[in-house]
């Protein structure tokens, strides 16, 4: 069991973006495409 955590902390213009948590069983690994899109959305 357990969970994986992807976290991002960004303080700009009064905003803080923090985390995404998911069960290890639901996603063993993220694709490169998914990670690029996530990074793009987080700025």
XYZ file of N, CA and C in Angstrom:
129
model
N 0.818 -1.187 0.000
C 0.000 0.000 0.000
C 0.857 1.243 0.000
N 0.227 2.306 0.361
C 0.908 3.586 0.447
C 0.491 4.533 -0.655
N 1.054 5.707 -0.607
C 0.737 6.735 -1.598
C 2.011 7.362 -2.125
N 1.893 7.982 -3.264
C 2.970 8.788 -3.829
C 2.482 10.232 -3.794
N 3.402 11.135 -3.614
C 3.043 12.548 -3.533
C 3.894 13.321 -4.522
N 3.240 14.111 -5.344
C 3.928 15.079 -6.192
C 3.588 16.424 -5.580
N 4.595 17.191 -5.228
C 4.282 18.477 -4.628
C 5.044 19.597 -5.315
N 4.459 20.744 -5.257
C 5.016 21.928 -5.891
C 4.642 23.102 -5.006
N 5.582 23.871 -4.625
C 5.297 25.043 -3.808
C 5.715 26.268 -4.601
N 4.792 27.176 -4.757
C 5.078 28.388 -5.513
C 4.332 29.546 -4.872
N 5.055 30.530 -4.479
C 4.428 31.703 -3.894
C 4.689 32.864 -4.839
N 3.658 33.253 -5.537
C 3.752 34.424 -6.404
C 2.371 35.035 -6.506
N 2.328 36.321 -6.479
C 1.062 37.039 -6.568
C 0.058 36.511 -5.545
N 0.560 36.101 -4.371
C -0.326 35.640 -3.313
C -0.899 34.253 -3.500
N -0.372 33.477 -4.451
C -0.907 32.139 -4.702
C 0.084 31.074 -4.264
N -0.452 29.987 -3.743
C 0.359 28.832 -3.381
C -0.282 27.601 -4.007
N 0.490 26.876 -4.778
C 0.019 25.638 -5.386
C 0.735 24.511 -4.673
N -0.016 23.522 -4.158
C 0.654 22.566 -3.316
C 0.771 21.150 -3.858
N -0.191 20.275 -3.767
C 0.149 18.885 -3.975
C -0.897 18.048 -4.673
N -0.445 16.909 -5.131
C -1.282 15.870 -5.716
C -0.870 14.551 -5.071
N -1.834 13.808 -4.557
C -1.566 12.538 -3.887
C -2.359 11.453 -4.593
N -1.723 10.314 -4.827
C -2.447 9.202 -5.439
C -1.925 7.888 -4.886
N -2.781 6.891 -4.904
C -2.401 5.571 -4.407
C -1.391 4.942 -5.350
N -0.397 4.275 -4.805
C 0.606 3.609 -5.634
C -0.047 2.611 -6.580
N -1.079 1.936 -6.107
C -1.748 0.917 -6.915
C -2.445 1.508 -8.137
N -2.822 2.795 -8.078
C -3.574 3.370 -9.196
C -2.686 3.787 -10.359
N -1.465 4.189 -10.097
C -0.539 4.609 -11.153
C 0.877 4.228 -10.748
N 1.445 3.278 -11.395
C 2.823 2.894 -11.067
C 3.814 3.948 -11.535
N 3.546 4.526 -12.694
C 4.450 5.543 -13.228
C 3.657 6.486 -14.128
N 4.057 7.735 -14.154
C 3.430 8.696 -15.052
C 4.208 8.745 -16.352
N 3.494 8.960 -17.435
C 4.153 9.082 -18.733
C 4.861 10.430 -18.824
N 5.822 10.513 -19.705
C 6.545 11.768 -19.924
C 5.580 12.857 -20.390
N 4.609 12.484 -21.205
C 3.620 13.440 -21.702
C 2.827 14.044 -20.551
N 2.384 13.189 -19.635
C 1.629 13.667 -18.479
C 2.468 14.630 -17.637
N 3.715 14.273 -17.365
C 4.578 15.116 -16.542
C 4.860 16.459 -17.201
N 5.046 16.467 -18.528
C 5.263 17.726 -19.247
C 4.031 18.617 -19.157
N 2.850 18.021 -19.310
C 1.603 18.787 -19.222
C 1.413 19.343 -17.807
N 1.712 18.546 -16.807
C 1.605 18.991 -15.420
C 2.533 20.177 -15.161
N 3.768 20.077 -15.617
C 4.735 21.166 -15.445
C 4.269 22.428 -16.171
N 3.707 22.248 -17.364
C 3.216 23.381 -18.149
C 2.078 24.097 -17.414
N 1.157 23.329 -16.851
C 0.018 23.924 -16.143
C 0.434 24.618 -14.857
N 1.502 24.148 -14.244
C 1.955 24.745 -12.991
C 2.867 25.946 -13.227
N 3.197 26.189 -14.488
C 3.948 27.383 -14.823
C 5.407 27.230 -14.675
